mmCIF file of C-alpha atoms in Angstrom:
data_model
loop_
_atom_site.group_PDB
_atom_site.id
_atom_site.type_symbol
_atom_site.label_atom_id
_atom_site.label_comp_id
_atom_site.label_asym_id
_atom_site.label_seq_id
_atom_site.Cartn_x
_atom_site.Cartn_y
_atom_site.Cartn_z
ATOM 1 C CA MET A 3 -100.864 -65.201 53.505
ATOM 2 C CA ASN A 4 -104.499 -64.282 54.646
ATOM 3 C CA GLU A 5 -106.080 -60.981 53.654
ATOM 4 C CA ILE A 6 -105.844 -59.263 57.109
ATOM 5 C CA ILE A 7 -102.075 -59.927 57.236
ATOM 6 C CA SER A 8 -101.698 -59.034 53.622
ATOM 7 C CA GLU A 9 -103.468 -55.524 54.042
ATOM 8 C CA THR A 10 -101.470 -54.675 57.250
ATOM 9 C CA LEU A 11 -98.158 -55.720 55.611
ATOM 10 C CA ASP A 12 -98.816 -53.601 52.636
ATOM 11 C CA GLN A 13 -99.639 -50.636 54.708
ATOM 12 C CA TRP A 14 -96.425 -51.166 56.823
ATOM 13 C CA HIS A 15 -94.363 -51.410 53.563
ATOM 14 C CA LYS A 16 -95.753 -47.986 52.534
ATOM 15 C CA PHE A 17 -94.856 -46.719 55.875
ATOM 16 C CA VAL A 18 -91.419 -47.979 55.413
ATOM 17 C CA GLU A 19 -90.986 -46.280 51.985
ATOM 18 C CA ALA A 20 -92.518 -42.955 53.237
ATOM 19 C CA PRO A 21 -92.989 -42.599 56.878
ATOM 20 C CA SER A 22 -96.329 -41.257 57.757
ATOM 21 C CA ILE A 23 -98.121 -40.799 61.207
ATOM 22 C CA ALA A 24 -101.451 -41.425 59.413
ATOM 23 C CA ILE A 25 -100.388 -44.888 58.206
ATOM 24 C CA LEU A 26 -99.304 -45.843 61.713
ATOM 25 C CA HIS A 27 -102.625 -44.638 63.119
ATOM 26 C CA GLY A 28 -104.484 -46.802 60.702
ATOM 27 C CA ILE A 29 -102.506 -50.058 61.623
ATOM 28 C CA LEU A 30 -101.538 -49.784 65.252
ATOM 29 C CA ASP A 31 -103.874 -51.011 67.984
ATOM 30 C CA GLU A 32 -104.603 -48.457 70.715
ATOM 31 C CA ASN A 33 -102.762 -50.396 73.302
ATOM 32 C CA VAL A 34 -99.897 -51.798 71.167
ATOM 33 C CA ASN A 35 -96.840 -52.927 73.215
ATOM 34 C CA PHE A 36 -93.593 -51.747 71.842
ATOM 35 C CA HIS A 37 -90.515 -53.796 72.797
ATOM 36 C CA SER A 38 -87.408 -51.953 72.060
ATOM 37 C CA PRO A 39 -83.885 -53.663 71.361
ATOM 38 C CA PHE A 40 -82.408 -51.684 74.302
ATOM 39 C CA VAL A 41 -84.637 -52.192 77.412
ATOM 40 C CA TRP A 42 -86.750 -54.998 78.677
ATOM 41 C CA LYS A 43 -89.845 -53.113 79.735
ATOM 42 C CA PRO A 44 -92.201 -52.399 76.776
ATOM 43 C CA LYS A 45 -93.687 -49.025 75.936
ATOM 44 C CA VAL A 46 -97.572 -49.211 75.888
ATOM 45 C CA GLY A 47 -99.868 -47.192 73.621
ATOM 46 C CA LYS A 48 -100.247 -45.890 70.092
ATOM 47 C CA MET A 49 -98.860 -42.469 70.801
ATOM 48 C CA ILE A 50 -95.414 -43.551 72.171
ATOM 49 C CA THR A 51 -95.171 -46.253 69.626
ATOM 50 C CA ILE A 52 -95.710 -43.690 66.838
ATOM 51 C CA GLY A 53 -93.203 -41.432 68.384
ATOM 52 C CA ILE A 54 -90.555 -44.140 68.496
ATOM 53 C CA LEU A 55 -91.115 -45.531 65.006
ATOM 54 C CA MET A 56 -91.005 -41.999 63.444
ATOM 55 C CA THR A 57 -87.847 -41.227 65.249
ATOM 56 C CA VAL A 58 -86.247 -44.554 64.159
ATOM 57 C CA THR A 59 -86.990 -43.910 60.554
ATOM 58 C CA GLU A 60 -84.924 -40.593 61.035
ATOM 59 C CA VAL A 61 -81.872 -42.522 62.016
ATOM 60 C CA PHE A 62 -81.773 -45.557 59.678
ATOM 61 C CA GLU A 63 -80.330 -45.049 56.228
ATOM 62 C CA ASN A 64 -80.713 -47.376 53.286
ATOM 63 C CA PHE A 65 -83.354 -49.307 55.121
ATOM 64 C CA ARG A 66 -84.342 -52.446 53.298
ATOM 65 C CA TYR A 67 -86.101 -55.710 54.140
ATOM 66 C CA ILE A 68 -84.103 -58.839 53.316
ATOM 67 C CA ARG A 69 -86.287 -61.644 54.527
ATOM 68 C CA GLU A 70 -89.925 -62.012 55.568
ATOM 69 C CA ILE A 71 -91.402 -64.998 57.469
ATOM 70 C CA ILE A 72 -95.125 -64.901 57.642
ATOM 71 C CA GLY A 73 -97.343 -66.852 60.094
ATOM 72 C CA ASP A 74 -101.084 -66.941 60.716
ATOM 73 C CA SER A 75 -101.188 -63.740 62.737
ATOM 74 C CA GLN A 76 -97.412 -62.899 63.061
ATOM 75 C CA LEU A 77 -94.704 -61.479 60.990
ATOM 76 C CA CYS A 78 -90.888 -61.786 61.126
ATOM 77 C CA LEU A 79 -89.465 -59.046 58.973
ATOM 78 C CA GLU A 80 -85.616 -58.927 58.828
ATOM 79 C CA PHE A 81 -84.039 -55.813 57.567
ATOM 80 C CA GLU A 82 -80.556 -54.323 56.873
ATOM 81 C CA ALA A 83 -79.823 -50.698 57.436
ATOM 82 C CA ASN A 84 -76.950 -48.266 57.836
ATOM 83 C CA VAL A 85 -76.402 -46.048 60.882
ATOM 84 C CA GLY A 86 -73.454 -43.791 60.409
ATOM 85 C CA GLU A 87 -70.511 -45.858 59.213
ATOM 86 C CA LEU A 88 -72.088 -49.070 60.440
ATOM 87 C CA THR A 89 -74.179 -51.759 58.818
ATOM 88 C CA LEU A 90 -76.757 -53.515 60.947
ATOM 89 C CA ARG A 91 -79.355 -56.062 60.741
ATOM 90 C CA GLY A 92 -82.527 -56.388 62.779
ATOM 91 C CA VAL A 93 -85.929 -58.094 63.066
ATOM 92 C CA ASP A 94 -89.329 -56.626 63.477
ATOM 93 C CA LEU A 95 -91.498 -59.308 65.200
ATOM 94 C CA ILE A 96 -95.184 -58.150 64.731
ATOM 95 C CA GLN A 97 -98.289 -59.715 66.321
ATOM 96 C CA LEU A 98 -101.657 -58.827 64.810
ATOM 97 C CA ASN A 99 -104.959 -58.934 66.609
ATOM 98 C CA GLU A 100 -108.056 -60.418 64.834
ATOM 99 C CA ASP A 101 -108.766 -56.855 63.326
ATOM 100 C CA GLY A 102 -105.312 -56.879 61.622
ATOM 101 C CA LYS A 103 -104.169 -54.087 64.086
ATOM 102 C CA ILE A 104 -100.582 -54.368 65.347
ATOM 103 C CA MET A 105 -100.908 -55.335 69.096
ATOM 104 C CA ASP A 106 -97.301 -56.201 69.773
ATOM 105 C CA PHE A 107 -94.129 -54.929 67.996
ATOM 106 C CA GLU A 108 -90.710 -56.187 69.161
ATOM 107 C CA VAL A 109 -87.291 -55.217 67.637
ATOM 108 C CA MET A 110 -83.924 -56.880 67.975
ATOM 109 C CA ILE A 111 -80.749 -55.667 66.498
ATOM 110 C CA ARG A 112 -77.145 -57.141 65.791
ATOM 111 C CA PRO A 113 -74.322 -56.717 65.936
ATOM 112 C CA ALA A 114 -73.497 -55.183 69.368
ATOM 113 C CA ASN A 115 -71.803 -52.159 67.946
ATOM 114 C CA GLY A 116 -74.747 -51.414 65.593
ATOM 115 C CA LEU A 117 -77.126 -51.766 68.488
ATOM 116 C CA GLN A 118 -75.025 -49.288 70.522
ATOM 117 C CA MET A 119 -74.799 -46.729 67.838
ATOM 118 C CA LEU A 120 -78.496 -46.974 67.108
ATOM 119 C CA GLY A 121 -79.101 -46.728 70.727
ATOM 120 C CA ALA A 122 -77.249 -43.467 71.146
ATOM 121 C CA GLU A 123 -78.689 -41.850 68.046
ATOM 122 C CA VAL A 124 -82.332 -42.803 68.693
ATOM 123 C CA GLY A 125 -81.925 -42.055 72.574
ATOM 124 C CA ASN A 126 -80.778 -38.553 71.865
ATOM 125 C CA ARG A 127 -83.563 -37.752 69.534
ATOM 126 C CA LEU A 128 -86.291 -39.247 71.771
ATOM 127 C CA ALA A 129 -84.916 -37.251 74.699
ATOM 128 C CA ALA A 130 -84.922 -33.929 72.535
ATOM 129 C CA LYS A 131 -88.649 -34.642 71.684
ATOM 130 C CA GLY A 132 -89.371 -35.361 75.507
ATOM 131 C CA LEU A 133 -90.524 -38.924 74.567
ATOM 132 C CA ILE A 134 -88.211 -40.672 77.276
ATOM 133 C CA MET B 7 -95.335 -77.105 57.557
ATOM 134 C CA ASN B 8 -93.603 -79.377 55.010
ATOM 135 C CA GLU B 9 -91.930 -82.575 56.132
ATOM 136 C CA ILE B 10 -88.344 -81.494 55.652
ATOM 137 C CA ILE B 11 -88.765 -78.393 57.781
ATOM 138 C CA SER B 12 -90.786 -80.416 60.401
ATOM 139 C CA GLU B 13 -88.027 -83.074 60.740
ATOM 140 C CA THR B 14 -85.166 -80.622 61.128
ATOM 141 C CA LEU B 15 -87.284 -78.645 63.631
ATOM 142 C CA ASP B 16 -88.029 -81.766 65.677
ATOM 143 C CA GLN B 17 -84.318 -82.439 65.816
ATOM 144 C CA TRP B 18 -83.488 -78.922 66.781
ATOM 145 C CA HIS B 19 -86.066 -79.119 69.614
ATOM 146 C CA LYS B 20 -84.434 -82.346 70.842
ATOM 147 C CA PHE B 21 -81.133 -80.481 70.830
ATOM 148 C CA VAL B 22 -82.573 -77.691 72.851
ATOM 149 C CA GLU B 23 -83.938 -80.138 75.421
ATOM 150 C CA ALA B 24 -80.712 -82.210 75.584
ATOM 151 C CA PRO B 25 -77.668 -80.596 73.951
ATOM 152 C CA SER B 26 -75.951 -83.045 71.785
ATOM 153 C CA ILE B 27 -73.024 -82.814 69.199
ATOM 154 C CA ALA B 28 -74.545 -85.731 67.278
ATOM 155 C CA ILE B 29 -77.789 -84.085 66.683
ATOM 156 C CA LEU B 30 -76.092 -80.876 65.383
ATOM 157 C CA HIS B 31 -73.997 -83.053 62.957
ATOM 158 C CA GLY B 32 -77.117 -84.558 61.530
ATOM 159 C CA ILE B 33 -78.917 -81.007 60.966
ATOM 160 C CA LEU B 34 -76.048 -78.636 60.083
ATOM 161 C CA ASP B 35 -74.698 -78.131 56.572
ATOM 162 C CA GLU B 36 -71.021 -78.455 56.212
ATOM 163 C CA ASN B 37 -70.660 -74.831 55.161
ATOM 164 C CA VAL B 38 -73.326 -73.337 57.555
ATOM 165 C CA ASN B 39 -72.868 -69.686 58.278
ATOM 166 C CA PHE B 40 -73.471 -68.607 61.817
ATOM 167 C CA HIS B 41 -74.214 -65.007 62.458
ATOM 168 C CA SER B 42 -73.736 -64.030 66.033
ATOM 169 C CA PRO B 43 -75.628 -61.322 67.840
ATOM 170 C CA PHE B 44 -72.200 -59.661 68.788
ATOM 171 C CA VAL B 45 -70.163 -59.251 65.669
ATOM 172 C CA TRP B 46 -71.037 -58.656 61.950
ATOM 173 C CA LYS B 47 -68.779 -61.249 60.317
ATOM 174 C CA PRO B 48 -70.234 -64.709 60.127
ATOM 175 C CA LYS B 49 -68.429 -67.832 61.425
ATOM 176 C CA VAL B 50 -68.398 -70.409 58.499
ATOM 177 C CA GLY B 51 -68.434 -74.220 59.011
ATOM 178 C CA LYS B 52 -69.949 -76.941 60.895
ATOM 179 C CA MET B 53 -67.286 -77.442 63.415
ATOM 180 C CA ILE B 54 -67.112 -73.885 64.677
ATOM 181 C CA THR B 55 -70.816 -73.530 64.697
ATOM 182 C CA ILE B 56 -71.214 -76.808 66.866
ATOM 183 C CA GLY B 57 -68.713 -75.287 69.251
ATOM 184 C CA ILE B 58 -70.598 -72.012 69.547
ATOM 185 C CA LEU B 59 -74.015 -73.735 69.975
ATOM 186 C CA MET B 60 -72.623 -76.221 72.584
ATOM 187 C CA THR B 61 -71.183 -73.234 74.408
ATOM 188 C CA VAL B 62 -74.189 -71.031 74.328
ATOM 189 C CA THR B 63 -76.362 -73.969 75.765
ATOM 190 C CA GLU B 64 -73.956 -73.882 78.855
ATOM 191 C CA VAL B 65 -74.830 -70.217 79.599
ATOM 192 C CA PHE B 66 -78.571 -69.916 79.064
ATOM 193 C CA GLU B 67 -80.850 -70.962 81.950
ATOM 194 C CA ASN B 68 -84.546 -71.756 81.739
ATOM 195 C CA PHE B 69 -84.291 -71.589 77.973
ATOM 196 C CA ARG B 70 -87.741 -71.771 76.341
ATOM 197 C CA TYR B 71 -89.203 -70.960 72.834
ATOM 198 C CA ILE B 72 -92.098 -68.513 73.190
ATOM 199 C CA ARG B 73 -93.011 -68.108 69.529
ATOM 200 C CA GLU B 74 -92.327 -69.824 66.268
ATOM 201 C CA ILE B 75 -93.024 -68.413 62.914
ATOM 202 C CA ILE B 76 -92.504 -71.074 60.032
ATOM 203 C CA GLY B 77 -91.957 -70.200 56.403
ATOM 204 C CA ASP B 78 -91.315 -72.499 53.498
ATOM 205 C CA SER B 79 -87.510 -73.138 54.031
ATOM 206 C CA GLN B 80 -86.989 -70.606 57.106
ATOM 207 C CA LEU B 81 -87.771 -70.493 60.693
ATOM 208 C CA CYS B 82 -88.060 -67.674 63.162
ATOM 209 C CA LEU B 83 -87.830 -69.165 66.646
ATOM 210 C CA GLU B 84 -88.205 -66.656 69.441
ATOM 211 C CA PHE B 85 -86.895 -67.675 72.907
ATOM 212 C CA GLU B 86 -86.614 -66.214 76.391
ATOM 213 C CA ALA B 87 -83.934 -67.420 78.801
ATOM 214 C CA ASN B 88 -82.019 -66.266 81.792
ATOM 215 C CA VAL B 89 -78.298 -65.330 82.003
ATOM 216 C CA GLY B 90 -77.235 -64.704 85.688
ATOM 217 C CA GLU B 91 -79.815 -62.238 87.219
ATOM 218 C CA LEU B 92 -81.104 -61.128 83.792
ATOM 219 C CA THR B 93 -83.865 -62.282 81.531
ATOM 220 C CA LEU B 94 -83.423 -61.948 77.801
ATOM 221 C CA ARG B 95 -85.202 -62.667 74.621
ATOM 222 C CA GLY B 96 -83.711 -63.639 71.338
ATOM 223 C CA VAL B 97 -84.487 -64.959 67.884
ATOM 224 C CA ASP B 98 -82.983 -67.866 65.934
ATOM 225 C CA LEU B 99 -83.329 -67.180 62.343
ATOM 226 C CA ILE B 100 -82.736 -70.421 60.323
ATOM 227 C CA GLN B 101 -82.540 -71.098 56.720
ATOM 228 C CA LEU B 102 -82.613 -74.655 55.421
ATOM 229 C CA ASN B 103 -81.299 -75.977 52.217
ATOM 230 C CA GLU B 104 -83.260 -78.350 49.917
ATOM 231 C CA ASP B 105 -81.961 -81.274 51.991
ATOM 232 C CA GLY B 106 -83.270 -79.756 55.220
ATOM 233 C CA LYS B 107 -79.957 -79.093 56.482
ATOM 234 C CA ILE B 108 -79.352 -75.711 58.341
ATOM 235 C CA MET B 109 -77.245 -73.558 55.942
ATOM 236 C CA ASP B 110 -77.641 -70.054 57.709
ATOM 237 C CA PHE B 111 -78.291 -69.591 61.469
ATOM 238 C CA GLU B 112 -78.410 -66.003 62.705
ATOM 239 C CA VAL B 113 -79.089 -64.838 66.463
ATOM 240 C CA MET B 114 -80.254 -61.683 67.723
ATOM 241 C CA ILE B 115 -80.866 -60.753 71.447
ATOM 242 C CA ARG B 116 -82.509 -58.038 73.460
ATOM 243 C CA PRO B 117 -82.321 -56.095 75.541
ATOM 244 C CA ALA B 118 -78.890 -54.478 75.494
ATOM 245 C CA ASN B 119 -77.847 -55.494 78.999
ATOM 246 C CA GLY B 120 -78.739 -59.065 78.431
ATOM 247 C CA LEU B 121 -76.892 -59.058 75.087
ATOM 248 C CA GLN B 122 -73.836 -57.626 76.942
ATOM 249 C CA MET B 123 -73.922 -60.209 79.841
ATOM 250 C CA LEU B 124 -74.422 -63.177 77.384
ATOM 251 C CA GLY B 125 -71.426 -61.783 75.269
ATOM 252 C CA ALA B 126 -69.090 -61.655 78.308
ATOM 253 C CA GLU B 127 -70.207 -65.166 79.529
ATOM 254 C CA VAL B 128 -70.042 -66.886 75.977
ATOM 255 C CA GLY B 129 -66.829 -64.861 75.096
ATOM 256 C CA ASN B 130 -64.891 -66.103 78.066
ATOM 257 C CA ARG B 131 -66.003 -69.782 77.533
ATOM 258 C CA LEU B 132 -65.063 -69.802 73.708
ATOM 259 C CA ALA B 133 -61.749 -68.166 74.476
ATOM 260 C CA ALA B 134 -61.049 -70.711 77.200
ATOM 261 C CA LYS B 135 -61.942 -73.526 74.472
ATOM 262 C CA GLY B 136 -59.670 -71.715 71.930
ATOM 263 C CA LEU B 137 -62.701 -71.145 69.753
ATOM 264 C CA ILE B 138 -62.229 -67.442 69.338
#
């Protein structure tokens, strides 16, 4: 694993352990594209992506990564988490730019009932914050 | 990329180009676990996995891989495809055993409407074949 990926991944792991806007500010590109598991069209920009990621961390319980596949400038991080009574799995597909900043962040979730419950929980919170 | 992964990936790409039960027989472990994007519980075994994979290839149109992240014994293959009027993305998360056979195959799909349409199409076909 090259140094740039390693540093960003370390910071991301710190964020997952203790969510912090400051950490996200340090590792997200200004024009990051965020592809949610729910809708096709990406959200663009650091501020909305921070808002979404901070919100999602409120909803997941027992979040843990179970598999990491590391490429040259890309990461595939698979997680398991609980939402309410359900257990779900997901992947974070992360593309870094040459400075090690995250320029593309895509999330997919299975199974369908977990995706649905997550969507309801996250949607309510984003709407309450005026983010969607 | 090591040779065992490379050979299995080559065979998989051949399968995607021209779906063939014979190719799947050669690269799937007898006890492969298949984790669908729709339900939590995996399907276990080569025969049911072949049935599912052959069926899914009937439903996807314009299937193409857009990103591949390769680990030591794991693959993260991201695709785009059309189902009816919709475009969707998905990942194949593939774990190989020491012989290069696929022992675990997990699929996730986004966005939610694409997952739903795929589920309806694939579910109908699997039911018609008596596979679910």
